[in-house]
mmCIF file of C-alpha atoms in Angstrom:
data_model
loop_
_atom_site.group_PDB
_atom_site.id
_atom_site.type_symbol
_atom_site.label_atom_id
_atom_site.label_comp_id
_atom_site.label_asym_id
_atom_site.label_seq_id
_atom_site.Cartn_x
_atom_site.Cartn_y
_atom_site.Cartn_z
ATOM 1 C CA MET A 4 -0.005 -0.015 -0.012
ATOM 2 C CA PRO A 5 1.294 3.530 -0.785
ATOM 3 C CA LEU A 6 2.839 5.508 2.070
ATOM 4 C CA ALA A 7 0.495 8.366 1.257
ATOM 5 C CA LEU A 8 -2.280 6.297 2.900
ATOM 6 C CA ILE A 9 -0.357 6.481 6.173
ATOM 7 C CA ALA A 10 -0.294 10.282 5.956
ATOM 8 C CA LEU A 11 -4.076 10.255 5.374
ATOM 9 C CA ALA A 12 -4.504 7.911 8.343
ATOM 10 C CA ILE A 13 -2.546 10.262 10.598
ATOM 11 C CA ALA A 14 -4.732 13.168 9.478
ATOM 12 C CA ALA A 15 -7.844 11.052 10.156
ATOM 13 C CA PHE A 16 -6.470 10.334 13.630
ATOM 14 C CA ALA A 17 -6.074 14.069 14.286
ATOM 15 C CA VAL A 18 -9.634 14.692 13.089
ATOM 16 C CA GLY A 19 -11.022 11.916 15.318
ATOM 17 C CA VAL A 20 -9.239 13.182 18.459
ATOM 18 C CA SER A 21 -10.295 16.756 17.653
ATOM 19 C CA GLU A 22 -13.942 15.720 17.536
ATOM 20 C CA PHE A 23 -14.224 13.379 20.497
ATOM 21 C CA ALA A 24 -11.537 14.316 23.070
ATOM 22 C CA ILE A 25 -13.631 17.196 24.453
ATOM 23 C CA MET A 26 -16.326 14.699 25.604
ATOM 24 C CA GLY A 27 -14.038 13.415 28.342
ATOM 25 C CA LEU A 28 -13.001 16.929 29.341
ATOM 26 C CA LEU A 29 -16.363 18.689 29.545
ATOM 27 C CA PRO A 30 -16.217 19.365 33.346
ATOM 28 C CA ASP A 31 -12.674 20.789 33.000
ATOM 29 C CA VAL A 32 -13.611 22.890 29.960
ATOM 30 C CA ALA A 33 -16.795 24.154 31.711
ATOM 31 C CA THR A 34 -14.715 25.280 34.694
ATOM 32 C CA GLY A 35 -12.065 26.824 32.462
ATOM 33 C CA VAL A 36 -14.492 29.101 30.599
ATOM 34 C CA ASP A 37 -16.873 29.564 33.553
ATOM 35 C CA VAL A 38 -20.046 27.900 32.194
ATOM 36 C CA SER A 39 -22.160 24.963 33.260
ATOM 37 C CA ILE A 40 -21.496 21.427 31.975
ATOM 38 C CA PRO A 41 -24.686 21.356 29.857
ATOM 39 C CA THR A 42 -23.663 24.692 28.307
ATOM 40 C CA ALA A 43 -20.181 23.309 27.615
ATOM 41 C CA GLY A 44 -21.888 20.340 25.946
ATOM 42 C CA ASN A 45 -23.087 22.748 23.255
ATOM 43 C CA LEU A 46 -19.483 22.875 22.074
ATOM 44 C CA ILE A 47 -19.990 19.336 20.733
ATOM 45 C CA THR A 48 -23.053 20.574 18.830
ATOM 46 C CA GLY A 49 -21.068 23.519 17.561
ATOM 47 C CA TYR A 50 -18.422 21.156 16.101
ATOM 48 C CA ALA A 51 -21.132 19.096 14.412
ATOM 49 C CA ILE A 52 -22.649 22.247 12.892
ATOM 50 C CA GLY A 53 -19.194 23.086 11.528
ATOM 51 C CA VAL A 54 -19.021 19.676 9.863
ATOM 52 C CA ILE A 55 -22.539 19.824 8.393
ATOM 53 C CA VAL A 56 -22.118 23.344 6.988
ATOM 54 C CA GLY A 57 -18.419 23.130 6.171
ATOM 55 C CA ALA A 58 -18.438 19.900 4.154
ATOM 56 C CA PRO A 59 -20.462 21.067 1.144
ATOM 57 C CA LEU A 60 -19.374 24.709 1.457
ATOM 58 C CA MET A 61 -15.609 24.068 1.543
ATOM 59 C CA THR A 62 -15.894 21.397 -1.119
ATOM 60 C CA ALA A 63 -17.771 23.763 -3.414
ATOM 61 C CA LEU A 64 -15.111 26.478 -2.869
ATOM 62 C CA SER A 65 -12.264 24.026 -3.588
ATOM 63 C CA THR A 66 -13.652 22.282 -6.697
ATOM 64 C CA ARG A 67 -11.011 23.988 -8.915
ATOM 65 C CA TRP A 68 -8.126 23.220 -6.565
ATOM 66 C CA ALA A 69 -5.816 20.259 -6.864
ATOM 67 C CA ARG A 70 -6.814 17.690 -4.247
ATOM 68 C CA LYS A 71 -3.408 17.924 -2.528
ATOM 69 C CA VAL A 72 -3.877 21.636 -2.114
ATOM 70 C CA THR A 73 -7.329 21.051 -0.642
ATOM 71 C CA LEU A 74 -5.949 18.503 1.808
ATOM 72 C CA LEU A 75 -3.167 20.819 2.966
ATOM 73 C CA THR A 76 -5.621 23.737 3.339
ATOM 74 C CA ILE A 77 -8.124 21.828 5.453
ATOM 75 C CA ILE A 78 -5.473 20.230 7.653
ATOM 76 C CA GLY A 79 -4.104 23.755 8.187
ATOM 77 C CA LEU A 80 -7.626 24.843 9.153
ATOM 78 C CA LEU A 81 -7.863 21.922 11.616
ATOM 79 C CA ILE A 82 -4.548 23.040 13.209
ATOM 80 C CA ALA A 83 -5.745 26.638 13.411
ATOM 81 C CA GLY A 84 -9.062 25.616 15.036
ATOM 82 C CA ASN A 85 -7.317 23.631 17.756
ATOM 83 C CA VAL A 86 -4.722 26.350 18.408
ATOM 84 C CA ALA A 87 -7.592 28.830 18.767
ATOM 85 C CA SER A 88 -9.333 26.394 21.141
ATOM 86 C CA ALA A 89 -6.183 26.169 23.271
ATOM 87 C CA LEU A 90 -5.938 29.953 23.462
ATOM 88 C CA ALA A 91 -9.658 30.767 23.810
ATOM 89 C CA PRO A 92 -10.152 33.204 26.757
ATOM 90 C CA ASP A 93 -13.921 32.700 27.033
ATOM 91 C CA TYR A 94 -16.826 30.459 25.988
ATOM 92 C CA THR A 95 -17.866 32.449 22.908
ATOM 93 C CA THR A 96 -14.367 32.374 21.457
ATOM 94 C CA LEU A 97 -14.106 28.668 22.231
ATOM 95 C CA MET A 98 -17.440 28.011 20.454
ATOM 96 C CA ILE A 99 -16.156 29.852 17.366
ATOM 97 C CA ALA A 100 -12.929 27.881 17.512
ATOM 98 C CA ARG A 101 -14.880 24.577 17.738
ATOM 99 C CA LEU A 102 -16.987 25.582 14.722
ATOM 100 C CA VAL A 103 -13.776 26.243 12.791
ATOM 101 C CA SER A 104 -12.335 22.903 13.952
ATOM 102 C CA GLY A 105 -15.398 21.086 12.601
ATOM 103 C CA VAL A 106 -15.348 22.660 9.161
ATOM 104 C CA PRO A 107 -12.465 20.554 7.781
ATOM 105 C CA GLN A 108 -13.808 17.138 8.848
ATOM 106 C CA GLY A 109 -16.328 16.502 6.120
ATOM 107 C CA VAL A 110 -14.082 17.956 3.426
ATOM 108 C CA PHE A 111 -11.140 15.883 4.587
ATOM 109 C CA PHE A 112 -13.003 12.598 4.438
ATOM 110 C CA GLY A 113 -14.751 13.651 1.171
ATOM 111 C CA VAL A 114 -11.494 14.490 -0.572
ATOM 112 C CA GLY A 115 -9.460 11.941 1.358
ATOM 113 C CA THR A 116 -11.628 9.022 0.246
ATOM 114 C CA VAL A 117 -11.284 10.096 -3.392
ATOM 115 C CA VAL A 118 -7.492 10.427 -3.036
ATOM 116 C CA ALA A 119 -7.230 7.062 -1.245
ATOM 117 C CA ALA A 120 -9.302 5.387 -3.969
ATOM 118 C CA ASP A 121 -7.134 6.888 -6.687
ATOM 119 C CA LEU A 122 -3.916 5.613 -5.079
ATOM 120 C CA VAL A 123 -4.715 1.918 -5.665
ATOM 121 C CA PRO A 124 -6.338 -0.320 -8.258
ATOM 122 C CA ALA A 125 -10.141 -0.550 -8.212
ATOM 123 C CA GLU A 126 -10.186 -3.909 -6.459
ATOM 124 C CA LYS A 127 -8.166 -2.493 -3.510
ATOM 125 C CA ARG A 128 -10.209 0.658 -2.942
ATOM 126 C CA ALA A 129 -12.061 -0.707 0.085
ATOM 127 C CA LYS A 130 -8.799 -1.715 1.737
ATOM 128 C CA ALA A 131 -7.271 1.691 1.007
ATOM 129 C CA MET A 132 -10.219 3.501 2.537
ATOM 130 C CA SER A 133 -10.202 1.163 5.569
ATOM 131 C CA ILE A 134 -6.546 2.142 6.152
ATOM 132 C CA MET A 135 -7.434 5.836 6.050
ATOM 133 C CA PHE A 136 -10.502 5.379 8.289
ATOM 134 C CA GLY A 137 -8.316 3.216 10.522
ATOM 135 C CA GLY A 138 -6.701 6.428 11.785
ATOM 136 C CA PHE A 139 -10.164 7.616 12.841
ATOM 137 C CA THR A 140 -10.930 4.382 14.724
ATOM 138 C CA LEU A 141 -7.524 4.444 16.469
ATOM 139 C CA ALA A 142 -8.381 7.960 17.620
ATOM 140 C CA ASN A 143 -11.223 6.464 19.610
ATOM 141 C CA VAL A 144 -9.189 3.510 20.933
ATOM 142 C CA ILE A 145 -5.979 5.367 21.796
ATOM 143 C CA GLY A 146 -6.179 9.095 21.058
ATOM 144 C CA VAL A 147 -9.318 10.055 23.017
ATOM 145 C CA PRO A 148 -8.417 8.180 26.250
ATOM 146 C CA LEU A 149 -4.872 9.635 26.113
ATOM 147 C CA GLY A 150 -6.217 13.086 25.298
ATOM 148 C CA THR A 151 -8.595 12.872 28.244
ATOM 149 C CA LEU A 152 -5.813 11.730 30.566
ATOM 150 C CA LEU A 153 -3.507 14.452 29.336
ATOM 151 C CA GLY A 154 -6.161 17.129 29.799
ATOM 152 C CA GLN A 155 -6.990 15.941 33.281
ATOM 153 C CA GLN A 156 -3.321 15.904 34.348
ATOM 154 C CA ALA A 157 -1.924 18.950 32.540
ATOM 155 C CA GLY A 158 -5.043 21.013 31.756
ATOM 156 C CA TRP A 159 -7.596 20.818 28.979
ATOM 157 C CA ARG A 160 -5.809 23.417 26.842
ATOM 158 C CA VAL A 161 -2.780 21.106 26.573
ATOM 159 C CA THR A 162 -4.971 18.507 24.863
ATOM 160 C CA PHE A 163 -5.834 21.015 22.117
ATOM 161 C CA TRP A 164 -2.127 21.886 21.713
ATOM 162 C CA ALA A 165 -1.378 18.148 21.323
ATOM 163 C CA ILE A 166 -4.045 17.774 18.640
ATOM 164 C CA ALA A 167 -2.551 20.703 16.749
ATOM 165 C CA GLY A 168 0.853 18.977 16.951
ATOM 166 C CA ILE A 169 -0.568 15.788 15.470
ATOM 167 C CA GLY A 170 -2.077 17.948 12.739
ATOM 168 C CA LEU A 171 1.352 19.347 11.949
ATOM 169 C CA VAL A 172 2.687 15.787 11.535
ATOM 170 C CA ALA A 173 -0.217 15.008 9.161
ATOM 171 C CA LEU A 174 0.391 18.213 7.241
ATOM 172 C CA ALA A 175 4.033 17.297 6.693
ATOM 173 C CA GLY A 176 3.093 13.747 5.671
ATOM 174 C CA VAL A 177 0.557 14.894 3.084
ATOM 175 C CA PHE A 178 2.982 17.502 1.719
ATOM 176 C CA LEU A 179 5.794 14.965 1.313
ATOM 177 C CA LEU A 180 3.880 11.794 0.328
ATOM 178 C CA VAL A 181 0.731 12.709 -1.598
ATOM 179 C CA ARG A 182 1.441 13.409 -5.261
ATOM 180 C CA TYR A 183 0.385 16.702 -6.783
ATOM 181 C CA GLU A 184 -2.094 16.170 -9.611
ATOM 182 C CA GLY A 185 -3.768 19.220 -11.094
ATOM 183 C CA ARG A 186 -7.546 19.117 -11.254
ATOM 184 C CA PRO A 187 -8.932 18.953 -14.804
ATOM 185 C CA ASP A 188 -10.399 22.271 -15.900
ATOM 186 C CA GLU A 189 -13.600 20.710 -17.148
ATOM 187 C CA VAL A 190 -14.548 19.357 -13.689
ATOM 188 C CA GLY A 191 -16.003 22.238 -11.671
ATOM 189 C CA LEU A 192 -18.843 23.031 -9.310
ATOM 190 C CA ARG A 193 -21.495 22.458 -11.973
ATOM 191 C CA GLN A 194 -20.211 18.919 -12.634
ATOM 192 C CA GLU A 195 -19.981 18.224 -8.904
ATOM 193 C CA LEU A 196 -23.568 19.397 -8.424
ATOM 194 C CA ALA A 197 -24.713 17.343 -11.379
ATOM 195 C CA SER A 198 -23.936 14.124 -9.445
ATOM 196 C CA PHE A 199 -26.893 14.963 -7.141
ATOM 197 C CA LYS A 200 -29.283 14.445 -10.088
ATOM 198 C CA SER A 201 -28.833 10.725 -9.557
ATOM 199 C CA PRO A 202 -31.506 9.247 -7.225
ATOM 200 C CA GLN A 203 -28.969 6.638 -6.195
ATOM 201 C CA VAL A 204 -26.763 9.326 -4.621
ATOM 202 C CA TRP A 205 -29.674 10.522 -2.488
ATOM 203 C CA ILE A 206 -30.627 6.955 -1.557
ATOM 204 C CA ALA A 207 -27.033 6.289 -0.490
ATOM 205 C CA MET A 208 -27.060 9.365 1.731
ATOM 206 C CA GLY A 209 -30.392 8.180 3.160
ATOM 207 C CA MET A 210 -28.769 4.844 3.921
ATOM 208 C CA THR A 211 -26.061 6.759 5.825
ATOM 209 C CA MET A 212 -28.508 8.935 7.781
ATOM 210 C CA LEU A 213 -30.785 6.061 8.851
ATOM 211 C CA GLY A 214 -28.183 3.306 9.150
ATOM 212 C CA PHE A 215 -25.634 5.252 11.105
ATOM 213 C CA GLY A 216 -28.383 7.104 12.996
ATOM 214 C CA GLY A 217 -29.008 3.737 14.602
ATOM 215 C CA VAL A 218 -25.506 3.723 16.044
ATOM 216 C CA PHE A 219 -25.828 7.203 17.534
ATOM 217 C CA ALA A 220 -29.310 6.551 18.967
ATOM 218 C CA SER A 221 -27.610 4.027 21.189
ATOM 219 C CA PHE A 222 -24.128 5.399 21.666
ATOM 220 C CA THR A 223 -25.214 8.911 22.649
ATOM 221 C CA TYR A 224 -26.701 7.453 25.854
ATOM 222 C CA ILE A 225 -24.097 4.781 26.468
ATOM 223 C CA THR A 226 -22.994 6.293 29.824
ATOM 224 C CA PRO A 227 -26.382 6.158 31.594
ATOM 225 C CA MET A 228 -27.102 2.844 29.880
ATOM 226 C CA MET A 229 -23.932 1.212 31.190
ATOM 227 C CA THR A 230 -24.037 2.815 34.654
ATOM 228 C CA LYS A 231 -27.749 2.849 35.471
ATOM 229 C CA VAL A 232 -28.832 -0.278 33.578
ATOM 230 C CA ALA A 233 -25.796 -2.565 33.361
ATOM 231 C CA GLY A 234 -24.518 -1.505 36.781
ATOM 232 C CA PHE A 235 -20.973 -0.270 35.995
ATOM 233 C CA ASP A 236 -19.555 2.559 38.054
ATOM 234 C CA GLU A 237 -18.735 5.851 36.285
ATOM 235 C CA GLY A 238 -15.003 5.254 36.633
ATOM 236 C CA SER A 239 -15.340 2.269 34.266
ATOM 237 C CA MET A 240 -16.460 4.372 31.335
ATOM 238 C CA THR A 241 -12.981 4.928 29.893
ATOM 239 C CA PRO A 242 -12.233 1.185 29.423
ATOM 240 C CA ILE A 243 -15.816 0.679 28.252
ATOM 241 C CA MET A 244 -15.232 3.286 25.544
ATOM 242 C CA VAL A 245 -12.056 1.430 24.574
ATOM 243 C CA VAL A 246 -14.188 -1.704 24.041
ATOM 244 C CA PHE A 247 -16.367 0.253 21.620
ATOM 245 C CA GLY A 248 -13.265 1.600 19.887
ATOM 246 C CA LEU A 249 -11.863 -1.888 19.463
ATOM 247 C CA GLY A 250 -15.146 -2.899 17.892
ATOM 248 C CA MET A 251 -14.870 0.014 15.490
ATOM 249 C CA THR A 252 -11.342 -1.082 14.562
ATOM 250 C CA ALA A 253 -12.550 -4.636 13.891
ATOM 251 C CA GLY A 254 -15.400 -3.290 11.761
ATOM 252 C CA ASN A 255 -13.033 -1.181 9.751
ATOM 253 C CA LEU A 256 -10.894 -4.260 8.995
ATOM 254 C CA LEU A 257 -14.039 -6.272 8.159
ATOM 255 C CA SER A 258 -15.201 -3.650 5.669
ATOM 256 C CA GLY A 259 -11.750 -3.472 4.045
ATOM 257 C CA ARG A 260 -11.746 -7.237 3.563
ATOM 258 C CA PHE A 261 -15.224 -7.719 2.070
ATOM 259 C CA ALA A 262 -16.719 -4.472 0.798
ATOM 260 C CA GLY A 263 -14.246 -4.150 -2.097
ATOM 261 C CA ARG A 264 -15.380 -7.476 -3.585
ATOM 262 C CA HIS A 265 -19.091 -7.537 -2.698
ATOM 263 C CA LEU A 266 -20.133 -3.979 -1.857
ATOM 264 C CA MET A 267 -23.894 -4.129 -1.748
ATOM 265 C CA ARG A 268 -23.927 -7.613 -0.231
ATOM 266 C CA SER A 269 -21.596 -6.321 2.510
ATOM 267 C CA ILE A 270 -23.861 -3.307 3.183
ATOM 268 C CA TYR A 271 -26.884 -5.639 3.508
ATOM 269 C CA VAL A 272 -25.004 -7.803 6.024
ATOM 270 C CA PHE A 273 -23.606 -4.914 8.011
ATOM 271 C CA LEU A 274 -26.922 -3.045 8.307
ATOM 272 C CA SER A 275 -28.992 -6.147 9.105
ATOM 273 C CA SER A 276 -26.425 -7.339 11.678
ATOM 274 C CA MET A 277 -26.445 -3.897 13.283
ATOM 275 C CA ALA A 278 -30.273 -3.973 13.560
ATOM 276 C CA VAL A 279 -30.123 -7.420 15.197
ATOM 277 C CA VAL A 280 -27.373 -6.293 17.638
ATOM 278 C CA LEU A 281 -29.414 -3.252 18.660
ATOM 279 C CA VAL A 282 -32.485 -5.375 19.302
ATOM 280 C CA LEU A 283 -30.377 -7.678 21.469
ATOM 281 C CA PHE A 284 -28.895 -4.671 23.285
ATOM 282 C CA VAL A 285 -32.341 -3.797 24.659
ATOM 283 C CA PHE A 286 -32.074 -6.979 26.709
ATOM 284 C CA THR A 287 -28.302 -7.525 27.146
ATOM 285 C CA ALA A 288 -27.894 -4.008 28.587
ATOM 286 C CA HIS A 289 -29.052 -5.481 31.895
ATOM 287 C CA ASP A 290 -25.990 -7.715 32.244
ATOM 288 C CA LYS A 291 -22.410 -6.420 32.506
ATOM 289 C CA VAL A 292 -20.684 -9.063 30.436
ATOM 290 C CA LEU A 293 -23.379 -9.297 27.768
ATOM 291 C CA ALA A 294 -23.570 -5.514 27.584
ATOM 292 C CA LEU A 295 -19.795 -5.282 26.828
ATOM 293 C CA VAL A 296 -19.992 -8.008 24.168
ATOM 294 C CA THR A 297 -22.963 -6.275 22.537
ATOM 295 C CA LEU A 298 -21.228 -2.889 22.663
ATOM 296 C CA PHE A 299 -18.190 -4.385 20.879
ATOM 297 C CA LEU A 300 -20.481 -5.835 18.174
ATOM 298 C CA LEU A 301 -22.295 -2.504 17.789
ATOM 299 C CA GLY A 302 -18.964 -0.747 17.215
ATOM 300 C CA MET A 303 -17.927 -3.480 14.723
ATOM 301 C CA PHE A 304 -21.003 -3.635 12.538
ATOM 302 C CA GLY A 305 -21.691 0.065 12.906
ATOM 303 C CA PHE A 306 -18.314 1.224 11.696
ATOM 304 C CA ALA A 307 -18.033 -1.463 9.066
ATOM 305 C CA ASN A 308 -20.665 0.593 7.244
ATOM 306 C CA VAL A 309 -18.520 3.735 7.032
ATOM 307 C CA PRO A 310 -15.998 2.779 4.293
ATOM 308 C CA ALA A 311 -18.731 0.735 2.561
ATOM 309 C CA LEU A 312 -21.180 3.641 2.383
ATOM 310 C CA GLN A 313 -18.438 6.011 1.213
ATOM 311 C CA MET A 314 -17.599 3.553 -1.573
ATOM 312 C CA ARG A 315 -21.242 3.475 -2.582
ATOM 313 C CA ILE A 316 -21.262 7.231 -2.932
ATOM 314 C CA LEU A 317 -18.061 7.157 -5.017
ATOM 315 C CA ASP A 318 -19.616 4.529 -7.280
ATOM 316 C CA LYS A 319 -22.793 6.501 -7.851
ATOM 317 C CA ALA A 320 -21.109 9.883 -8.302
ATOM 318 C CA SER A 321 -18.106 8.600 -10.184
ATOM 319 C CA GLY A 322 -17.980 11.440 -12.687
ATOM 320 C CA ALA A 323 -17.441 14.096 -10.024
ATOM 321 C CA PRO A 324 -17.494 12.447 -6.598
ATOM 322 C CA THR A 325 -15.819 14.951 -4.277
ATOM 323 C CA LEU A 326 -18.841 17.043 -3.300
ATOM 324 C CA ALA A 327 -21.072 13.958 -2.970
ATOM 325 C CA ALA A 328 -18.523 12.232 -0.763
ATOM 326 C CA ALA A 329 -18.263 15.313 1.440
ATOM 327 C CA ALA A 330 -22.049 15.605 1.600
ATOM 328 C CA ASN A 331 -22.209 12.001 2.764
ATOM 329 C CA LEU A 332 -19.932 12.952 5.685
ATOM 330 C CA SER A 333 -22.477 15.650 6.514
ATOM 331 C CA ALA A 334 -25.084 12.887 6.405
ATOM 332 C CA PHE A 335 -23.149 11.025 9.126
ATOM 333 C CA ASN A 336 -23.424 14.089 11.332
ATOM 334 C CA VAL A 337 -27.136 14.418 10.541
ATOM 335 C CA ALA A 338 -27.346 10.787 11.631
ATOM 336 C CA ASN A 339 -25.667 11.824 14.863
ATOM 337 C CA ALA A 340 -28.280 14.489 15.565
ATOM 338 C CA LEU A 341 -31.219 12.321 14.379
ATOM 339 C CA GLY A 342 -30.225 9.315 16.450
ATOM 340 C CA ALA A 343 -29.509 11.407 19.568
ATOM 341 C CA PHE A 344 -32.859 13.217 19.304
ATOM 342 C CA LEU A 345 -34.974 10.092 18.772
ATOM 343 C CA GLY A 346 -33.135 8.125 21.419
ATOM 344 C CA GLY A 347 -33.601 10.965 23.904
ATOM 345 C CA LEU A 348 -37.299 11.118 22.967
ATOM 346 C CA ALA A 349 -37.691 7.426 23.931
ATOM 347 C CA ILE A 350 -36.077 8.080 27.326
ATOM 348 C CA ASP A 351 -38.220 11.176 27.895
ATOM 349 C CA GLN A 352 -41.333 9.100 27.218
ATOM 350 C CA GLY A 353 -40.366 6.856 30.131
ATOM 351 C CA TYR A 354 -39.201 3.792 28.257
ATOM 352 C CA GLY A 355 -35.877 3.630 30.112
ATOM 353 C CA TYR A 356 -32.197 4.052 29.290
ATOM 354 C CA ALA A 357 -32.062 0.858 27.192
ATOM 355 C CA SER A 358 -34.893 2.052 24.891
ATOM 356 C CA PRO A 359 -32.594 4.024 22.500
ATOM 357 C CA ASN A 360 -31.349 0.647 21.339
ATOM 358 C CA GLY A 361 -34.821 -0.188 20.029
ATOM 359 C CA VAL A 362 -34.962 3.184 18.273
ATOM 360 C CA GLY A 363 -31.531 2.436 16.746
ATOM 361 C CA ALA A 364 -32.734 -0.948 15.521
ATOM 362 C CA ALA A 365 -35.659 0.737 13.734
ATOM 363 C CA LEU A 366 -33.335 3.297 12.113
ATOM 364 C CA ALA A 367 -30.888 0.627 10.976
ATOM 365 C CA THR A 368 -33.788 -1.366 9.508
ATOM 366 C CA GLY A 369 -34.837 1.763 7.594
ATOM 367 C CA GLY A 370 -31.281 2.018 6.232
ATOM 368 C CA LEU A 371 -31.413 -1.640 5.184
ATOM 369 C CA VAL A 372 -34.715 -1.054 3.316
ATOM 370 C CA LEU A 373 -33.150 1.798 1.373
ATOM 371 C CA ALA A 374 -30.114 -0.413 0.620
ATOM 372 C CA LEU A 375 -32.398 -3.147 -0.751
ATOM 373 C CA ILE A 376 -34.248 -0.591 -2.913
ATOM 374 C CA SER A 377 -30.932 0.733 -4.193
ATOM 375 C CA GLY A 378 -29.635 -2.755 -4.988
ATOM 376 C CA ALA A 379 -32.876 -3.640 -6.778
ATOM 377 C CA ALA A 380 -32.496 -0.513 -8.953
ATOM 378 C CA ASP A 381 -28.943 -1.612 -9.796
ATOM 379 C CA ARG A 382 -30.131 -5.018 -10.928
ATOM 380 C CA LYS A 383 -32.999 -3.543 -12.945
ATOM 381 C CA GLN A 384 -30.562 -1.193 -14.701
ATOM 382 C CA ALA A 385 -28.123 -4.007 -15.396
ATOM 383 C CA ALA A 386 -30.791 -6.388 -16.751
ATOM 384 C CA PRO A 387 -30.710 -6.764 -20.544
ATOM 385 C CA GLY A 388 -33.655 -5.151 -22.334
ATOM 386 C CA PRO A 389 -35.994 -7.045 -24.603
ATOM 387 C CA GLN A 390 -34.280 -8.315 -27.715
ATOM 388 C CA PRO A 391 -35.592 -6.943 -31.038
ATOM 389 C CA ARG A 392 -37.589 -9.448 -33.051
ATOM 390 C CA GLN A 393 -35.893 -11.066 -35.979
ATOM 391 C CA ALA A 394 -37.607 -10.139 -39.213
ATOM 392 C CA THR A 395 -39.134 -13.179 -40.930
ATOM 393 C CA SER A 396 -39.166 -13.507 -44.664
ATOM 394 C CA THR A 397 -42.495 -13.783 -46.447
ATOM 395 C CA ALA A 398 -40.900 -14.699 -49.778
ATOM 396 C CA PRO A 399 -41.891 -18.097 -51.177
#
């Protein structure tokens, strides 16, 4: 595999830590900028808004840029956002800095998946993307716990400085290892927007929103689920999060192995397995051991969908895939908001802290239905049309 994939994986690692490290530092951040913990929690929402708005906007602005230039620019923006977070004197400034930090994420994965796919032959695209997304999964297994520990020991601002340092390493790697290839003049914003005329592109994004919304319906409320239902103490949440991160890593490897050869079949299996796991989680959440096993499986089948769904977008927007791929990353963040909202609604209605798993199962099933519709459309398009009748001679 090309070394450039390692540079992309390091950048993905920086993006992952930038997004999630603050979750373990909310009390420290809240104290540091003199706000309540719920108010500090809005910094997570601010980051997500940056992703949702920034992905299509930045991609549209950069359609005429070489992809290497785009990658360097957005990694630089990631570094700037984390430096600004480390220096922020008050809550408002920190919120702006978090918005800026979120802007590059969707663009990075949108452009990064296209670059990763172009680095290898077609049959190795899934493996290439799994290597790049592997940096993101390692961020959850290693980066976030270490970032939390660093922030608790040395101060939350030090964590943001560390993320900026990782970003600098990624910037150097992309600069040195990713080849410069000028973007063809004929591919511009109009061509990128034209890919959205395909119903299959919209169906693929719907698969992302519903399918991955199932993961977030459950995972958003994993702390009360594991402490109040399964019976773990709050101090156990860091190793519990590592279990989920290990599941994500396994899912990433699973997708890289199978999605490249049997893409739609893999998506069917991953989404249906995730729905089954979430149904089981409604019941296994009441037992410590079973809850951990189920959480691992949720991470595995949930994240196995990420490279696969990105590949689906690249396939269906192959003429000009960058904007569609970035928009699909926005769809992942819409899934975050949708799953969290519906899961919280179930809890508010009095169904208990395990009820978001049932909501997640319904969302994953909806994603599977869309996948089946999309696959059926593929088969219909590939089916040969009626053969013209052979003319028969009437001559004696």
